[in-house]
């Protein structure tokens, strides 16, 4: 069998998706990145290999997510795309009619507006992580609940309390205050969901025409409290796609298929054996000028696979054997 | 006598004027180095926390000026009739020099074109006299300075890069004959290879001290130029700016906002521009108004529009993701437009 692989390596989760020749999702993995993207990718490939066998052929690889460059280096990607395009491609392939995508992930949230299957507008949160998955994670941890249980609590609420959602720091103190007053836990969690949704629509959704059909995807779509709060706020039904948590990876797989199909070139994929290779990641401060850029270097044995982080291109343009670099006068 | 000029804030708009002025007064002007990590970090440490990034950078640049007799911080109140500059510009000699403690004395002069050219000249005369220069010399220096500034504007409108323009402008008044440098500008102009496939046209609007500040904006201009045909406000004629603002109920109060919004409006109506990017930074009062006004106009015209907000810890990844997604969106839109004839109609109905 032959497949296309899509990898979405984000701050919180590392997702891998395999699609087969009929565009069907063969395998979908959702792993926690736990701050170690390289290990997470290798672990994911190992798991995929045991499921599809070594004979399976990977025809093309696409990567996306905030660690897309790192993932591309490790896997040998044919296409590297930003998350917005990847999410939009996956959504419009599965639901050609979709006009709005709400996406909330670990560290970022976005809204994508499509018309006739084409992205016409989008917005992403700024540096602030208020109203993203990692905030929900934190709050669940503070209450000592697994995130799954935390999410289902909201549905049991009778009378959600009002919580300030503008900033997650204020939201937290508001929650503690409400809790000390004696409000029930489900009411507080439901209030938090509503506050997050309000904040999302006021910030990310500002100046956007949110028209149905609407898709809600990203890891946070697993939270029924948020789903319900969105439906109440927008006054219409919101669909959660079957593979909501891995839509970015799915989009990357579709993009790889598009690219490889168009150019008919062999894939750059390093092979399923890459799960066993040892990669070394390191960083150092370049002392070439006053900028002191932090350079990240990925090595496999003695070979430098990739370097980035420099502003001038002195390092990123220079990959290959370390010996050659020394000869060229670099460190 | 050596006077230090920080490479920040008004440097990006009005340096040619001051360079010309001091050159003709026979005073050596020393600019600080281009921004690097050290300058940015010292600026962040010293400047007031609530202020905007460009002012913080200014503090860093002032701090980095060594071995000069004075530091020059003009008080630029207004540069043309009926408008003001940002209120932060007005208080700079006090607010920033309070933040940066050093032994080098600060000198300043108030520039207010609202009061007319005579008043500006009067202020400069008083300033020059203090530096020990004669009135005739100061008058001549003022006239020359205006020529420098005009020349710089012309170079920018011809499509020349910021740094190149400053360099050529200076040379044309100091070493090269004027005609030679103008010719140079034309050969240096940024051009797209002709055999390349058509690239999307994108306009980048924003304050000069953000758009031209390569370190703080993570070299946004060159990142964009690698993929798109870029248009900048400096290349837009003043007439076009004023024409496109005619429909406003009230005149724009700030000169920078007037430029940004006027150029922005003209890009929204320009068919060769496929999308507009507004580069802003946290804490900018002016942008909070013009950004939204431009967003509304762009939305009405269905022109793709995006705001990029800079701050001191802008990660490159976030910036690259946004640019890529924006360019992708436009490219996919253009590709689709040629396949679907009913596209425009559908869009308007939604």
JSON list of N, CA, C and O in Angstrom, two decimals, chain B residues 12-48:
[
{"chain": "B", "resi": 12, "resn": "UNK", "atom": "N", "xyz": [14.13, 57.89, 10.64]},
{"chain": "B", "resi": 12, "resn": "UNK", "atom": "CA", "xyz": [13.60, 57.20, 9.47]},
{"chain": "B", "resi": 12, "resn": "UNK", "atom": "C", "xyz": [12.77, 58.10, 8.56]},
{"chain": "B", "resi": 12, "resn": "UNK", "atom": "O", "xyz": [12.47, 57.72, 7.45]},
{"chain": "B", "resi": 13, "resn": "UNK", "atom": "N", "xyz": [12.37, 59.26, 9.06]},
{"chain": "B", "resi": 13, "resn": "UNK", "atom": "CA", "xyz": [11.60, 60.17, 8.20]},
{"chain": "B", "resi": 13, "resn": "UNK", "atom": "C", "xyz": [12.38, 61.42, 7.86]},
{"chain": "B", "resi": 13, "resn": "UNK", "atom": "O", "xyz": [12.30, 61.92, 6.75]},
{"chain": "B", "resi": 14, "resn": "UNK", "atom": "N", "xyz": [13.10, 61.95, 8.83]},
{"chain": "B", "resi": 14, "resn": "UNK", "atom": "CA", "xyz": [13.64, 63.31, 8.66]},
{"chain": "B", "resi": 14, "resn": "UNK", "atom": "C", "xyz": [15.15, 63.41, 8.76]},
{"chain": "B", "resi": 14, "resn": "UNK", "atom": "O", "xyz": [15.69, 64.49, 8.89]},
{"chain": "B", "resi": 15, "resn": "UNK", "atom": "N", "xyz": [15.84, 62.29, 8.72]},
{"chain": "B", "resi": 15, "resn": "UNK", "atom": "CA", "xyz": [17.29, 62.35, 8.83]},
{"chain": "B", "resi": 15, "resn": "UNK", "atom": "C", "xyz": [17.93, 63.23, 7.74]},
{"chain": "B", "resi": 15, "resn": "UNK", "atom": "O", "xyz": [18.81, 64.03, 8.05]},
{"chain": "B", "resi": 16, "resn": "UNK", "atom": "N", "xyz": [17.49, 63.12, 6.48]},
{"chain": "B", "resi": 16, "resn": "UNK", "atom": "CA", "xyz": [18.14, 63.93, 5.44]},
{"chain": "B", "resi": 16, "resn": "UNK", "atom": "C", "xyz": [18.12, 65.42, 5.77]},
{"chain": "B", "resi": 16, "resn": "UNK", "atom": "O", "xyz": [19.11, 66.11, 5.56]},
{"chain": "B", "resi": 17, "resn": "UNK", "atom": "N", "xyz": [17.01, 65.90, 6.31]},
{"chain": "B", "resi": 17, "resn": "UNK", "atom": "CA", "xyz": [16.93, 67.32, 6.67]},
{"chain": "B", "resi": 17, "resn": "UNK", "atom": "C", "xyz": [18.02, 67.68, 7.67]},
{"chain": "B", "resi": 17, "resn": "UNK", "atom": "O", "xyz": [18.77, 68.63, 7.49]},
{"chain": "B", "resi": 18, "resn": "UNK", "atom": "N", "xyz": [18.13, 66.89, 8.72]},
{"chain": "B", "resi": 18, "resn": "UNK", "atom": "CA", "xyz": [19.09, 67.21, 9.78]},
{"chain": "B", "resi": 18, "resn": "UNK", "atom": "C", "xyz": [20.52, 66.99, 9.31]},
{"chain": "B", "resi": 18, "resn": "UNK", "atom": "O", "xyz": [21.43, 67.74, 9.65]},
{"chain": "B", "resi": 19, "resn": "UNK", "atom": "N", "xyz": [20.72, 65.97, 8.49]},
{"chain": "B", "resi": 19, "resn": "UNK", "atom": "CA", "xyz": [22.07, 65.71, 7.97]},
{"chain": "B", "resi": 19, "resn": "UNK", "atom": "C", "xyz": [22.52, 66.89, 7.12]},
{"chain": "B", "resi": 19, "resn": "UNK", "atom": "O", "xyz": [23.65, 67.37, 7.23]},
{"chain": "B", "resi": 20, "resn": "UNK", "atom": "N", "xyz": [21.58, 67.38, 6.30]},
{"chain": "B", "resi": 20, "resn": "UNK", "atom": "CA", "xyz": [21.91, 68.52, 5.43]},
{"chain": "B", "resi": 20, "resn": "UNK", "atom": "C", "xyz": [22.17, 69.78, 6.25]},
{"chain": "B", "resi": 20, "resn": "UNK", "atom": "O", "xyz": [23.08, 70.56, 5.96]},
{"chain": "B", "resi": 21, "resn": "UNK", "atom": "N", "xyz": [21.35, 69.98, 7.27]},
{"chain": "B", "resi": 21, "resn": "UNK", "atom": "CA", "xyz": [21.47, 71.17, 8.11]},
{"chain": "B", "resi": 21, "resn": "UNK", "atom": "C", "xyz": [22.84, 71.21, 8.79]},
{"chain": "B", "resi": 21, "resn": "UNK", "atom": "O", "xyz": [23.57, 72.19, 8.71]},
{"chain": "B", "resi": 22, "resn": "UNK", "atom": "N", "xyz": [23.20, 70.11, 9.43]},
{"chain": "B", "resi": 22, "resn": "UNK", "atom": "CA", "xyz": [24.47, 70.11, 10.17]},
{"chain": "B", "resi": 22, "resn": "UNK", "atom": "C", "xyz": [25.67, 70.10, 9.24]},
{"chain": "B", "resi": 22, "resn": "UNK", "atom": "O", "xyz": [26.71, 70.68, 9.53]},
{"chain": "B", "resi": 23, "resn": "UNK", "atom": "N", "xyz": [25.52, 69.46, 8.08]},
{"chain": "B", "resi": 23, "resn": "UNK", "atom": "CA", "xyz": [26.62, 69.43, 7.12]},
{"chain": "B", "resi": 23, "resn": "UNK", "atom": "C", "xyz": [26.97, 70.86, 6.69]},
{"chain": "B", "resi": 23, "resn": "UNK", "atom": "O", "xyz": [28.13, 71.24, 6.62]},
{"chain": "B", "resi": 24, "resn": "UNK", "atom": "N", "xyz": [25.92, 71.63, 6.45]},
{"chain": "B", "resi": 24, "resn": "UNK", "atom": "CA", "xyz": [26.15, 73.00, 5.99]},
{"chain": "B", "resi": 24, "resn": "UNK", "atom": "C", "xyz": [26.53, 73.95, 7.12]},
{"chain": "B", "resi": 24, "resn": "UNK", "atom": "O", "xyz": [26.89, 75.09, 6.87]},
{"chain": "B", "resi": 25, "resn": "UNK", "atom": "N", "xyz": [26.43, 73.48, 8.36]},
{"chain": "B", "resi": 25, "resn": "UNK", "atom": "CA", "xyz": [26.92, 74.27, 9.48]},
{"chain": "B", "resi": 25, "resn": "UNK", "atom": "C", "xyz": [28.34, 73.85, 9.86]},
{"chain": "B", "resi": 25, "resn": "UNK", "atom": "O", "xyz": [28.89, 74.31, 10.85]},
{"chain": "B", "resi": 26, "resn": "UNK", "atom": "N", "xyz": [28.87, 72.91, 9.05]},
{"chain": "B", "resi": 26, "resn": "UNK", "atom": "CA", "xyz": [30.22, 72.42, 9.32]},
{"chain": "B", "resi": 26, "resn": "UNK", "atom": "C", "xyz": [30.31, 71.70, 10.67]},
{"chain": "B", "resi": 26, "resn": "UNK", "atom": "O", "xyz": [31.30, 71.84, 11.39]},
{"chain": "B", "resi": 27, "resn": "UNK", "atom": "N", "xyz": [29.27, 70.98, 11.00]},
{"chain": "B", "resi": 27, "resn": "UNK", "atom": "CA", "xyz": [29.28, 70.24, 12.26]},
{"chain": "B", "resi": 27, "resn": "UNK", "atom": "C", "xyz": [29.21, 68.76, 11.93]},
{"chain": "B", "resi": 27, "resn": "UNK", "atom": "O", "xyz": [28.40, 68.35, 11.09]},
{"chain": "B", "resi": 28, "resn": "UNK", "atom": "N", "xyz": [30.03, 67.98, 12.57]},
{"chain": "B", "resi": 28, "resn": "UNK", "atom": "CA", "xyz": [30.03, 66.54, 12.28]},
{"chain": "B", "resi": 28, "resn": "UNK", "atom": "C", "xyz": [28.86, 65.87, 13.01]},
{"chain": "B", "resi": 28, "resn": "UNK", "atom": "O", "xyz": [28.68, 66.03, 14.21]},
{"chain": "B", "resi": 29, "resn": "UNK", "atom": "N", "xyz": [28.09, 65.10, 12.24]},
{"chain": "B", "resi": 29, "resn": "UNK", "atom": "CA", "xyz": [26.94, 64.40, 12.81]},
{"chain": "B", "resi": 29, "resn": "UNK", "atom": "C", "xyz": [27.29, 62.91, 12.88]},
{"chain": "B", "resi": 29, "resn": "UNK", "atom": "O", "xyz": [27.67, 62.31, 11.88]},
{"chain": "B", "resi": 30, "resn": "UNK", "atom": "N", "xyz": [27.15, 62.34, 14.07]},
{"chain": "B", "resi": 30, "resn": "UNK", "atom": "CA", "xyz": [27.48, 60.91, 14.25]},
{"chain": "B", "resi": 30, "resn": "UNK", "atom": "C", "xyz": [26.19, 60.17, 14.55]},
{"chain": "B", "resi": 30, "resn": "UNK", "atom": "O", "xyz": [25.51, 60.48, 15.52]},
{"chain": "B", "resi": 31, "resn": "UNK", "atom": "N", "xyz": [25.83, 59.18, 13.71]},
{"chain": "B", "resi": 31, "resn": "UNK", "atom": "CA", "xyz": [24.62, 58.39, 14.02]},
{"chain": "B", "resi": 31, "resn": "UNK", "atom": "C", "xyz": [25.03, 57.14, 14.78]},
{"chain": "B", "resi": 31, "resn": "UNK", "atom": "O", "xyz": [26.13, 56.64, 14.60]},
{"chain": "B", "resi": 32, "resn": "UNK", "atom": "N", "xyz": [24.12, 56.66, 15.60]},
{"chain": "B", "resi": 32, "resn": "UNK", "atom": "CA", "xyz": [24.38, 55.40, 16.31]},
{"chain": "B", "resi": 32, "resn": "UNK", "atom": "C", "xyz": [24.34, 54.26, 15.30]},
{"chain": "B", "resi": 32, "resn": "UNK", "atom": "O", "xyz": [23.83, 54.40, 14.20]},
{"chain": "B", "resi": 33, "resn": "UNK", "atom": "N", "xyz": [24.84, 53.11, 15.70]},
{"chain": "B", "resi": 33, "resn": "UNK", "atom": "CA", "xyz": [24.86, 51.95, 14.81]},
{"chain": "B", "resi": 33, "resn": "UNK", "atom": "C", "xyz": [23.43, 51.50, 14.51]},
{"chain": "B", "resi": 33, "resn": "UNK", "atom": "O", "xyz": [22.53, 51.78, 15.28]},
{"chain": "B", "resi": 34, "resn": "UNK", "atom": "N", "xyz": [23.27, 50.74, 13.42]},
{"chain": "B", "resi": 34, "resn": "UNK", "atom": "CA", "xyz": [21.94, 50.16, 13.21]},
{"chain": "B", "resi": 34, "resn": "UNK", "atom": "C", "xyz": [21.56, 49.30, 14.41]},
{"chain": "B", "resi": 34, "resn": "UNK", "atom": "O", "xyz": [22.44, 48.74, 15.07]},
{"chain": "B", "resi": 35, "resn": "UNK", "atom": "N", "xyz": [20.26, 49.21, 14.67]},
{"chain": "B", "resi": 35, "resn": "UNK", "atom": "CA", "xyz": [19.80, 48.48, 15.86]},
{"chain": "B", "resi": 35, "resn": "UNK", "atom": "C", "xyz": [20.36, 47.06, 15.88]},
{"chain": "B", "resi": 35, "resn": "UNK", "atom": "O", "xyz": [20.37, 46.37, 14.88]},
{"chain": "B", "resi": 36, "resn": "UNK", "atom": "N", "xyz": [20.85, 46.64, 17.02]},
{"chain": "B", "resi": 36, "resn": "UNK", "atom": "CA", "xyz": [21.19, 45.24, 17.22]},
{"chain": "B", "resi": 36, "resn": "UNK", "atom": "C", "xyz": [20.71, 44.85, 18.61]},
{"chain": "B", "resi": 36, "resn": "UNK", "atom": "O", "xyz": [20.15, 45.67, 19.35]},
{"chain": "B", "resi": 37, "resn": "UNK", "atom": "N", "xyz": [20.92, 43.61, 18.94]},
{"chain": "B", "resi": 37, "resn": "UNK", "atom": "CA", "xyz": [20.37, 43.06, 20.19]},
{"chain": "B", "resi": 37, "resn": "UNK", "atom": "C", "xyz": [20.72, 43.91, 21.41]},
{"chain": "B", "resi": 37, "resn": "UNK", "atom": "O", "xyz": [19.88, 44.20, 22.25]},
{"chain": "B", "resi": 38, "resn": "UNK", "atom": "N", "xyz": [21.99, 44.33, 21.49]},
{"chain": "B", "resi": 38, "resn": "UNK", "atom": "CA", "xyz": [22.43, 45.10, 22.64]},
{"chain": "B", "resi": 38, "resn": "UNK", "atom": "C", "xyz": [21.67, 46.41, 22.79]},
{"chain": "B", "resi": 38, "resn": "UNK", "atom": "O", "xyz": [21.23, 46.78, 23.88]},
{"chain": "B", "resi": 39, "resn": "UNK", "atom": "N", "xyz": [21.48, 47.11, 21.66]},
{"chain": "B", "resi": 39, "resn": "UNK", "atom": "CA", "xyz": [20.77, 48.39, 21.68]},
{"chain": "B", "resi": 39, "resn": "UNK", "atom": "C", "xyz": [19.32, 48.18, 22.13]},
{"chain": "B", "resi": 39, "resn": "UNK", "atom": "O", "xyz": [18.79, 48.88, 22.98]},
{"chain": "B", "resi": 40, "resn": "UNK", "atom": "N", "xyz": [18.70, 47.15, 21.55]},
{"chain": "B", "resi": 40, "resn": "UNK", "atom": "CA", "xyz": [17.30, 46.89, 21.88]},
{"chain": "B", "resi": 40, "resn": "UNK", "atom": "C", "xyz": [17.17, 46.55, 23.37]},
{"chain": "B", "resi": 40, "resn": "UNK", "atom": "O", "xyz": [16.30, 47.09, 24.06]},
{"chain": "B", "resi": 41, "resn": "UNK", "atom": "N", "xyz": [18.04, 45.70, 23.86]},
{"chain": "B", "resi": 41, "resn": "UNK", "atom": "CA", "xyz": [17.92, 45.29, 25.26]},
{"chain": "B", "resi": 41, "resn": "UNK", "atom": "C", "xyz": [18.15, 46.45, 26.22]},
{"chain": "B", "resi": 41, "resn": "UNK", "atom": "O", "xyz": [17.43, 46.59, 27.20]},
{"chain": "B", "resi": 42, "resn": "UNK", "atom": "N", "xyz": [19.13, 47.30, 25.91]},
{"chain": "B", "resi": 42, "resn": "UNK", "atom": "CA", "xyz": [19.36, 48.42, 26.83]},
{"chain": "B", "resi": 42, "resn": "UNK", "atom": "C", "xyz": [18.18, 49.39, 26.77]},
{"chain": "B", "resi": 42, "resn": "UNK", "atom": "O", "xyz": [17.79, 49.97, 27.77]},
{"chain": "B", "resi": 43, "resn": "UNK", "atom": "N", "xyz": [17.59, 49.54, 25.58]},
{"chain": "B", "resi": 43, "resn": "UNK", "atom": "CA", "xyz": [16.43, 50.42, 25.44]},
{"chain": "B", "resi": 43, "resn": "UNK", "atom": "C", "xyz": [15.24, 49.91, 26.25]},
{"chain": "B", "resi": 43, "resn": "UNK", "atom": "O", "xyz": [14.54, 50.68, 26.91]},
{"chain": "B", "resi": 44, "resn": "UNK", "atom": "N", "xyz": [15.03, 48.60, 26.19]},
{"chain": "B", "resi": 44, "resn": "UNK", "atom": "CA", "xyz": [13.90, 48.02, 26.91]},
{"chain": "B", "resi": 44, "resn": "UNK", "atom": "C", "xyz": [14.07, 48.21, 28.41]},
{"chain": "B", "resi": 44, "resn": "UNK", "atom": "O", "xyz": [13.11, 48.43, 29.15]},
{"chain": "B", "resi": 45, "resn": "UNK", "atom": "N", "xyz": [15.31, 48.11, 28.86]},
{"chain": "B", "resi": 45, "resn": "UNK", "atom": "CA", "xyz": [15.58, 48.24, 30.28]},
{"chain": "B", "resi": 45, "resn": "UNK", "atom": "C", "xyz": [15.31, 49.67, 30.76]},
{"chain": "B", "resi": 45, "resn": "UNK", "atom": "O", "xyz": [14.81, 49.88, 31.84]},
{"chain": "B", "resi": 46, "resn": "UNK", "atom": "N", "xyz": [15.70, 50.64, 29.91]},
{"chain": "B", "resi": 46, "resn": "UNK", "atom": "CA", "xyz": [15.68, 52.02, 30.39]},
{"chain": "B", "resi": 46, "resn": "UNK", "atom": "C", "xyz": [14.36, 52.74, 30.18]},
{"chain": "B", "resi": 46, "resn": "UNK", "atom": "O", "xyz": [13.95, 53.51, 31.03]},
{"chain": "B", "resi": 47, "resn": "UNK", "atom": "N", "xyz": [13.73, 52.50, 29.04]},
{"chain": "B", "resi": 47, "resn": "UNK", "atom": "CA", "xyz": [12.56, 53.32, 28.72]},
{"chain": "B", "resi": 47, "resn": "UNK", "atom": "C", "xyz": [11.38, 52.95, 29.62]},
{"chain": "B", "resi": 47, "resn": "UNK", "atom": "O", "xyz": [11.34, 51.86, 30.19]},
{"chain": "B", "resi": 48, "resn": "UNK", "atom": "N", "xyz": [10.45, 53.85, 29.68]},
{"chain": "B", "resi": 48, "resn": "UNK", "atom": "CA", "xyz": [9.24, 53.63, 30.46]},
{"chain": "B", "resi": 48, "resn": "UNK", "atom": "C", "xyz": [8.49, 52.42, 29.90]},
{"chain": "B", "resi": 48, "resn": "UNK", "atom": "O", "xyz": [8.39, 52.25, 28.69]}
]
